Coordinates of N, CA and C in Angstrom, one line a residue:
X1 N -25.2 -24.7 -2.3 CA -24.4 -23.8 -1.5 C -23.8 -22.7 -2.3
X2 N -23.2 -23.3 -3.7 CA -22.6 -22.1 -4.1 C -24.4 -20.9 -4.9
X3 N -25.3 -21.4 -5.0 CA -26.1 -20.3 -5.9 C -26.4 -19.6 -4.3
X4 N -26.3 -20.1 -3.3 CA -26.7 -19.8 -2.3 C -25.5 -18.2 -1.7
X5 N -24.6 -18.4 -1.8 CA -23.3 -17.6 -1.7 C -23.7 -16.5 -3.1
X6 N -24.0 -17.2 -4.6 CA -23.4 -16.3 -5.5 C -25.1 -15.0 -4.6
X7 N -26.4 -15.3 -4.1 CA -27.1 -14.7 -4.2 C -26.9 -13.6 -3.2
X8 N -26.2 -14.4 -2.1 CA -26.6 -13.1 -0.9 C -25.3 -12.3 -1.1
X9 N -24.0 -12.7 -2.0 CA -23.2 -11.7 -2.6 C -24.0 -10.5 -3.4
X10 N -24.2 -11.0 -4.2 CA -25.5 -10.1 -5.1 C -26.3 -9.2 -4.9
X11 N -26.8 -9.8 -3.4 CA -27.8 -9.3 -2.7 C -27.2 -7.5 -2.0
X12 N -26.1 -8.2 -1.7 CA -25.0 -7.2 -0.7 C -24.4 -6.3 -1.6
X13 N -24.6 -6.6 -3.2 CA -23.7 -5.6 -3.4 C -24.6 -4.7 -4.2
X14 N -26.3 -5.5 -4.6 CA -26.9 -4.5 -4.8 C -27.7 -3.7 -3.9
X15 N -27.7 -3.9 -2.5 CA -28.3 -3.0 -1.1 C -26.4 -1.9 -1.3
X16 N -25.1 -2.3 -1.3 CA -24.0 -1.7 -1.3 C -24.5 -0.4 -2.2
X17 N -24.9 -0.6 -3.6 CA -25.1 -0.1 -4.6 C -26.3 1.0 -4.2
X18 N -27.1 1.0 -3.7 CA -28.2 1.8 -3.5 C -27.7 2.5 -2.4
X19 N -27.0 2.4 -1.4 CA -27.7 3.3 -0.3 C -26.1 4.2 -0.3
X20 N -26.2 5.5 0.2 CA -25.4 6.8 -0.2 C -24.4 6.7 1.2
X21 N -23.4 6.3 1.1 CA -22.2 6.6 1.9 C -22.2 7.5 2.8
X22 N -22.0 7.7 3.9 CA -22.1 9.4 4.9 C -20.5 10.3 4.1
X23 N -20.5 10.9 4.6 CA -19.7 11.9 3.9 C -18.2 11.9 4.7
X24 N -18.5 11.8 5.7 CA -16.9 11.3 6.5 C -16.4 9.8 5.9
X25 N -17.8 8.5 6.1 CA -17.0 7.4 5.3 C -16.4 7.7 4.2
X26 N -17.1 8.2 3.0 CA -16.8 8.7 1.6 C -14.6 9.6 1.7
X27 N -15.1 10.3 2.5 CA -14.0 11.1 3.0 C -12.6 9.8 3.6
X28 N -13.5 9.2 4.9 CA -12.1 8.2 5.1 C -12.1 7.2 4.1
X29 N -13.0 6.7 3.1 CA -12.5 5.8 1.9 C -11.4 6.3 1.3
X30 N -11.0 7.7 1.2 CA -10.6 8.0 -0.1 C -9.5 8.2 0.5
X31 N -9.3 8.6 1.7 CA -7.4 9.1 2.3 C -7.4 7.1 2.5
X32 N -7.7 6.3 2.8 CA -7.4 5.1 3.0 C -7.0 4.1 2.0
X33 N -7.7 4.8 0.3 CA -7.3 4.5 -0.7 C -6.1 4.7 -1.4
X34 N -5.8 6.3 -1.1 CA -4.1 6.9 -0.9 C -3.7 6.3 -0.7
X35 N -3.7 6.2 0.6 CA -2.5 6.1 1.7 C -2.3 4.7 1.7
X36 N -3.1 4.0 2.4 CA -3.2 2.1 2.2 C -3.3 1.9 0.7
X37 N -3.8 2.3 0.1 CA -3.9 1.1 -1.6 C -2.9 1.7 -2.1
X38 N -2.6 3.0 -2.4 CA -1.8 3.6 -3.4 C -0.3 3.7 -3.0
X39 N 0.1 4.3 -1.9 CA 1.0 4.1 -0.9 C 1.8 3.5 -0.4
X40 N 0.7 2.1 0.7 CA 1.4 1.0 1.0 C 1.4 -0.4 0.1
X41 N 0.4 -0.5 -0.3 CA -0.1 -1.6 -1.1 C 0.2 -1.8 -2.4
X42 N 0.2 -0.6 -3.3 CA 0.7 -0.6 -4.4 C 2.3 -0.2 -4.2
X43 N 2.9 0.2 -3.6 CA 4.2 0.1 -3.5 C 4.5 -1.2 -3.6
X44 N 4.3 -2.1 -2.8 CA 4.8 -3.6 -2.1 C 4.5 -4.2 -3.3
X45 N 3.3 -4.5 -4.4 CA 3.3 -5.0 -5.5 C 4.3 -4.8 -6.5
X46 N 4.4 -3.3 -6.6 CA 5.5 -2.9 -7.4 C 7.0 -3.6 -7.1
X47 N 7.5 -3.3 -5.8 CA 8.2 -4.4 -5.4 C 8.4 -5.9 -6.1
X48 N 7.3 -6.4 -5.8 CA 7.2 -7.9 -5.8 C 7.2 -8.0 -7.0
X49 N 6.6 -7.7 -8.2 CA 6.7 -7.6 -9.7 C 7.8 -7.2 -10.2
X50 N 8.8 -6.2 -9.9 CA 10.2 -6.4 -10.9 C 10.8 -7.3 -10.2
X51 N 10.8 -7.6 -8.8 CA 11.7 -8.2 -8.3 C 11.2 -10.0 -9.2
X52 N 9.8 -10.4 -9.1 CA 9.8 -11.2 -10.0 C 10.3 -11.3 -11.4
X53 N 10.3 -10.4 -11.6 CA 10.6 -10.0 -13.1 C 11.8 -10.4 -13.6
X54 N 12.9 -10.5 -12.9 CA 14.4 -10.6 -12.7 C 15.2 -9.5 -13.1
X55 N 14.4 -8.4 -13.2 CA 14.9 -6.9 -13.0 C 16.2 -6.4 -12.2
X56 N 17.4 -5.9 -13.1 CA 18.5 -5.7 -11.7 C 18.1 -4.6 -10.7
X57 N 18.9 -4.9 -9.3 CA 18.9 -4.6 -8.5 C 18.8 -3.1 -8.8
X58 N 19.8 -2.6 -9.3 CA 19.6 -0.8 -9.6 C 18.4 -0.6 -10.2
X59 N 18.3 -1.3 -11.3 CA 16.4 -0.6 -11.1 C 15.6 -0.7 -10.0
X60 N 15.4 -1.4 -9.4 CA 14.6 -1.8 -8.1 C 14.9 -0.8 -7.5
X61 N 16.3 -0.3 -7.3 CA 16.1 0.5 -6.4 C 16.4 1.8 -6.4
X62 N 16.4 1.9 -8.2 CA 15.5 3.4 -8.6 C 14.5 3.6 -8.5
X63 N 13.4 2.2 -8.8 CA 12.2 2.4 -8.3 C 11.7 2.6 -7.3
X64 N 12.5 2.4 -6.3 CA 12.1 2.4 -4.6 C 12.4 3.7 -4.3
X65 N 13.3 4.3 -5.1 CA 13.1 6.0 -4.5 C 11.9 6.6 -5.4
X66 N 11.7 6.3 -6.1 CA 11.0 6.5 -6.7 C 9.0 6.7 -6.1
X67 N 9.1 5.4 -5.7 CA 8.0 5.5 -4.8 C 8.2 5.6 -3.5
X68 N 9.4 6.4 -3.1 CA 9.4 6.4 -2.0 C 9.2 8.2 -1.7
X69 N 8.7 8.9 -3.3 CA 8.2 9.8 -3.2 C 9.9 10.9 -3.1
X70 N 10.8 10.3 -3.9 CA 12.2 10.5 -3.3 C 12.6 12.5 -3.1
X71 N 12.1 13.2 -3.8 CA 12.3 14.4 -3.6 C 11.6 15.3 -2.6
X72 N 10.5 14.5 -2.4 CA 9.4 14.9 -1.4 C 9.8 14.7 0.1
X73 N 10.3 13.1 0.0 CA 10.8 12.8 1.1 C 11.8 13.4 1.8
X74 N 12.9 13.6 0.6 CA 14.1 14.6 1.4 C 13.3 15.7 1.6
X75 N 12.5 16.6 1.4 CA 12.4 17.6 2.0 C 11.7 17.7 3.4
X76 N 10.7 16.6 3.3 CA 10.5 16.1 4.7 C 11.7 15.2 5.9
X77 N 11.8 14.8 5.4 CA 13.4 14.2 6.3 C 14.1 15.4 6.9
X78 N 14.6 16.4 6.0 CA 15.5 17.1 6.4 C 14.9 18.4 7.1
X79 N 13.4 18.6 7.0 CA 12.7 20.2 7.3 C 12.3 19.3 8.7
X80 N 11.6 18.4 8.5 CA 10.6 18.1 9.8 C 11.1 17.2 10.8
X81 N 12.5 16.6 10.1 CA 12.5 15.5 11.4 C 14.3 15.4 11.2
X82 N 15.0 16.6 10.5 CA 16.7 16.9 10.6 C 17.4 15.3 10.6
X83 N 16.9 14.7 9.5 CA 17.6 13.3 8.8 C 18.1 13.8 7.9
X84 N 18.9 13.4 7.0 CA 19.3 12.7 5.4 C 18.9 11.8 5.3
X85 N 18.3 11.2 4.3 CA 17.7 10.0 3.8 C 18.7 9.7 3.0
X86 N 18.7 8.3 3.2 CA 20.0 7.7 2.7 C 19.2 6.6 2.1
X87 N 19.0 5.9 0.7 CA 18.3 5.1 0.1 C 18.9 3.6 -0.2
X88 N 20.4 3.3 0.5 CA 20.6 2.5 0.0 C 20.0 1.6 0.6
X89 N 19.8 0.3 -0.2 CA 18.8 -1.0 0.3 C 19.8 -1.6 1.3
X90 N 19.0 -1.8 2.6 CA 19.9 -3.0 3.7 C 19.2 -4.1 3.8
X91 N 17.8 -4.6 3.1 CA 17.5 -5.4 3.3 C 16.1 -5.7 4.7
X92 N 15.9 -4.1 5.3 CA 15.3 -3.5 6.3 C 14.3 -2.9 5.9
X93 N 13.6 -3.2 6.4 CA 12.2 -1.5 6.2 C 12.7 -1.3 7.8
X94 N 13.2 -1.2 8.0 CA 13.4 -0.2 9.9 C 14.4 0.5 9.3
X95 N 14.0 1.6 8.4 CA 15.2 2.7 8.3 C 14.6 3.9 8.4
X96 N 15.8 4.7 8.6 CA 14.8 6.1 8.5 C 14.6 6.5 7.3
X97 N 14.9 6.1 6.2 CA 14.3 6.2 4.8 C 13.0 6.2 4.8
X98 N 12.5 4.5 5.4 CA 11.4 3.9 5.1 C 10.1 5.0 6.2
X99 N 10.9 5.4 7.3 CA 9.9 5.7 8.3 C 9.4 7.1 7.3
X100 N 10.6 8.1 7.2 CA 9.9 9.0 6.6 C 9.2 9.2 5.0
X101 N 9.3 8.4 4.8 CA 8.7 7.7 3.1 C 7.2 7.4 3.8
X102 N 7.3 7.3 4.5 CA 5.7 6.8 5.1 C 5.1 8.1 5.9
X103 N 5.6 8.5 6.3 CA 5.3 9.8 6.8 C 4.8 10.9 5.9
X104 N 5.9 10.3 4.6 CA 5.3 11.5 3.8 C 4.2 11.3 2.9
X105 N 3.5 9.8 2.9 CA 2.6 9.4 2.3 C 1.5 9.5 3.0
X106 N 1.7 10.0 4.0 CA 0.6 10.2 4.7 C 0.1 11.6 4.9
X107 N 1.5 12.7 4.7 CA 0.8 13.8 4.3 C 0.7 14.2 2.6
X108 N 0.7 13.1 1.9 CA 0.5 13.0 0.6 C -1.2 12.4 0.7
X109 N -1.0 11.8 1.5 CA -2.7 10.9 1.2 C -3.9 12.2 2.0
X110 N -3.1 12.9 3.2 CA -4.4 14.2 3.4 C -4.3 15.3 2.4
X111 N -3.6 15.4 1.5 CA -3.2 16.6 0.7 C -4.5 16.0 -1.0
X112 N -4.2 15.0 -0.8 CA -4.8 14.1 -1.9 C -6.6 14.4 -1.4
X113 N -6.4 13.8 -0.4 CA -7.7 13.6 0.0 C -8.9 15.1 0.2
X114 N -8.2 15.8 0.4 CA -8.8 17.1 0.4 C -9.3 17.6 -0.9
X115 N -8.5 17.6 -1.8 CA -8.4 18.3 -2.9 C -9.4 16.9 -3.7
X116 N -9.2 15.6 -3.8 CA -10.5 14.8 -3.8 C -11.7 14.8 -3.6
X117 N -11.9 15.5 -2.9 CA -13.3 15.8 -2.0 C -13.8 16.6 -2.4
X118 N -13.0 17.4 -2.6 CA -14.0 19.0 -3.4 C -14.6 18.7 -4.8
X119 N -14.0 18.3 -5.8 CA -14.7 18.1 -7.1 C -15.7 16.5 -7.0
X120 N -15.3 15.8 -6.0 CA -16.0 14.4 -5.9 C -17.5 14.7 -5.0
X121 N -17.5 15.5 -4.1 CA -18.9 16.0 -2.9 C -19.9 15.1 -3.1
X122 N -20.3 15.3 -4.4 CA -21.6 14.8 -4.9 C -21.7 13.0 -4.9
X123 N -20.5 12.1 -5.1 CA -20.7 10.9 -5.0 C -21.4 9.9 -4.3
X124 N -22.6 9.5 -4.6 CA -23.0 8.8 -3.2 C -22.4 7.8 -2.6
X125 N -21.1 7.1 -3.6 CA -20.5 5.9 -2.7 C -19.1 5.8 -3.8
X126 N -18.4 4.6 -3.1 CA -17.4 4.1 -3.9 C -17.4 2.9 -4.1
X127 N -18.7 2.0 -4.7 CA -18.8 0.8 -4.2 C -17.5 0.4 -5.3
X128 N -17.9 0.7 -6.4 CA -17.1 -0.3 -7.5 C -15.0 -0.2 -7.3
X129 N -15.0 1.1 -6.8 CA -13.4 0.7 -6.5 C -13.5 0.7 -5.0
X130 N -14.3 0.2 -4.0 CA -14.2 -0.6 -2.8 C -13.8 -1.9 -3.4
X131 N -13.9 -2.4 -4.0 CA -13.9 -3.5 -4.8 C -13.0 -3.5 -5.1
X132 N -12.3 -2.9 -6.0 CA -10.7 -3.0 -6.8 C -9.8 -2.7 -5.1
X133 N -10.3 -2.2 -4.7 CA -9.3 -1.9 -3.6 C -8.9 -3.1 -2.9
X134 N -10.0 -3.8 -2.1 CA -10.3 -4.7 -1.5 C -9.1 -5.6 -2.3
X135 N -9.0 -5.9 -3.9 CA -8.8 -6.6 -4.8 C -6.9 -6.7 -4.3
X136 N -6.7 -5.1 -4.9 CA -5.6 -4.3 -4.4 C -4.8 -5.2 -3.3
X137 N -5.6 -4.8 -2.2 CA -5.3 -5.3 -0.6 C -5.1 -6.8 -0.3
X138 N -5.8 -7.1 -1.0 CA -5.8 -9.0 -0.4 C -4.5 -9.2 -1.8
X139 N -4.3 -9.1 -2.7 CA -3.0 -9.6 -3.4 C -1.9 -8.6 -2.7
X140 N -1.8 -7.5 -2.3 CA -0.7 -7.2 -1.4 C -0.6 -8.1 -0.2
X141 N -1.7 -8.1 0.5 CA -1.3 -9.2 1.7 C -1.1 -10.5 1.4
X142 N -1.5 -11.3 0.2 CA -1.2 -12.5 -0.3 C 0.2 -12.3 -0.3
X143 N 0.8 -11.6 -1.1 CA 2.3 -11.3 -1.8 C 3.4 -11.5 -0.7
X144 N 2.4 -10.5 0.7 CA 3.8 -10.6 1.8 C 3.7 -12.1 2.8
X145 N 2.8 -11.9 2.6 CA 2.3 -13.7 3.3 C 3.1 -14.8 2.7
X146 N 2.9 -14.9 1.9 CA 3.6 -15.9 0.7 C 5.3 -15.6 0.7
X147 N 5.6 -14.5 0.9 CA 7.9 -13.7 0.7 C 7.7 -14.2 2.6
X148 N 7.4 -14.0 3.0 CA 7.8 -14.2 4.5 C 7.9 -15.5 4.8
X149 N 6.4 -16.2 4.5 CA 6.1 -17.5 4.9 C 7.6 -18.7 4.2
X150 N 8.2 -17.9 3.1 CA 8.9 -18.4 2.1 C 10.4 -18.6 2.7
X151 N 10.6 -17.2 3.4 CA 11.4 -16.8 3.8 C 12.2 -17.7 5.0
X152 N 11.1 -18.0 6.2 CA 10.9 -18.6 7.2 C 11.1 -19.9 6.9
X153 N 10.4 -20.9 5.9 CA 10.4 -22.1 5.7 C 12.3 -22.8 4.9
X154 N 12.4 -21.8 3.7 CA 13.3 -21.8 3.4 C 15.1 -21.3 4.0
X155 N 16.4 -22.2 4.2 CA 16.9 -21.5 5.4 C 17.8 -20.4 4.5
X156 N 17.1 -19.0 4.3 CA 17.9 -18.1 3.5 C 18.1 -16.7 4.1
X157 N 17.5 -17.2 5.4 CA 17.4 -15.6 6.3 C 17.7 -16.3 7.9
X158 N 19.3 -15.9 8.4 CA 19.7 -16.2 9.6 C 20.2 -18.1 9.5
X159 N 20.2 -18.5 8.5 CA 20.7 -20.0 8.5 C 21.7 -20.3 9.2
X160 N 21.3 -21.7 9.5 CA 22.3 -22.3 11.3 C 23.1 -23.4 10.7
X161 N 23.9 -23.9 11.0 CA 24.4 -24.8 10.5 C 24.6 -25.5 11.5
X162 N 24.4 -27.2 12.3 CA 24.6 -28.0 13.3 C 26.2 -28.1 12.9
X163 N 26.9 -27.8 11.9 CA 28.2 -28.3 12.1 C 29.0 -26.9 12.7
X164 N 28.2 -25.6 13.5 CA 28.7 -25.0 14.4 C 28.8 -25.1 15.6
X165 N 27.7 -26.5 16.0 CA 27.4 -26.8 16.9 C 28.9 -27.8 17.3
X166 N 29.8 -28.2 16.9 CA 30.6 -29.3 17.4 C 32.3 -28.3 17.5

């Protein structure tokens, strides 16, 4: 079963390897690689790694302005949508920090993507960092699966006590 798996993997990634990408795929690969890998995905690892790290809180969350694109973002906050972004951690992503930090990575990922496109034209594919991305994606989604699931089982978020009950 497994030479059977390792083949038609093989198979798939050498038909992946040969045949030439259309040029809008090529084009949405690469704002989705921004935006989702670089963006959202590698943010949230960054996260998860100092925070494993036992890194103080003030770094973390110098880093989190940091990727939250922090100069960029005030100028979008305050030109396009008349906020102040206020960075301090509540323990939320439902802030308007977080909303426009993502807004602005998204006109960072078409700004990116454009200016990508022009010297890249000629590429027939992205198979090899479809791959890392892919790679990218499933350990970001492991990471929040695993803090949440963690979250939920252990009582460290909303804990009840039955001796409120009497």
């Amino acid at each position: 079963m497994t030479q059977l798996a390792a083949e038609v993997i093989g198979a798939d990634a050498e038909r992946a390897a040969g045949e030439r990408w259309h040029p809008l795929v090529r084009m949405g690969f690469r704002f989705g690689f921004v935006f989702l890998g670089i963006g959202m995905a590698g943010v949230w690892l960054t996260y998860a790694l100092l925070r494993s790290f036992g890194l103080p809180q003030r770094t973390v969350t110098a880093v989190a302005e940091w990727t939250a694109l922090h100069p960029l973002t005030d100028v979008v906050g305050a030109h396009l949508f008349g906020v102040r972004i206020d960075y301090t951690p509540t323990g939320s992503g439902d802030t308007a920090a977080q909303w426009v930090s993502v807004f602005t990575w998204l006109l960072v990922a078409v700004v990116v993507t454009a200016v990508w496109s022009v010297p890249d034209r000629r590429r027939p594919d992205y198979s090899r960092l479809y791959e890392w991305f892919r790679l990218l994606s499933r350990a970001a989604l492991v990471s929040a699966l695993l803090l949440y699931g963690m979250v939920k089982l252990l009582p460290s978020q909303m804990s009840f006590g039955l001796d409120r009950l009497v």
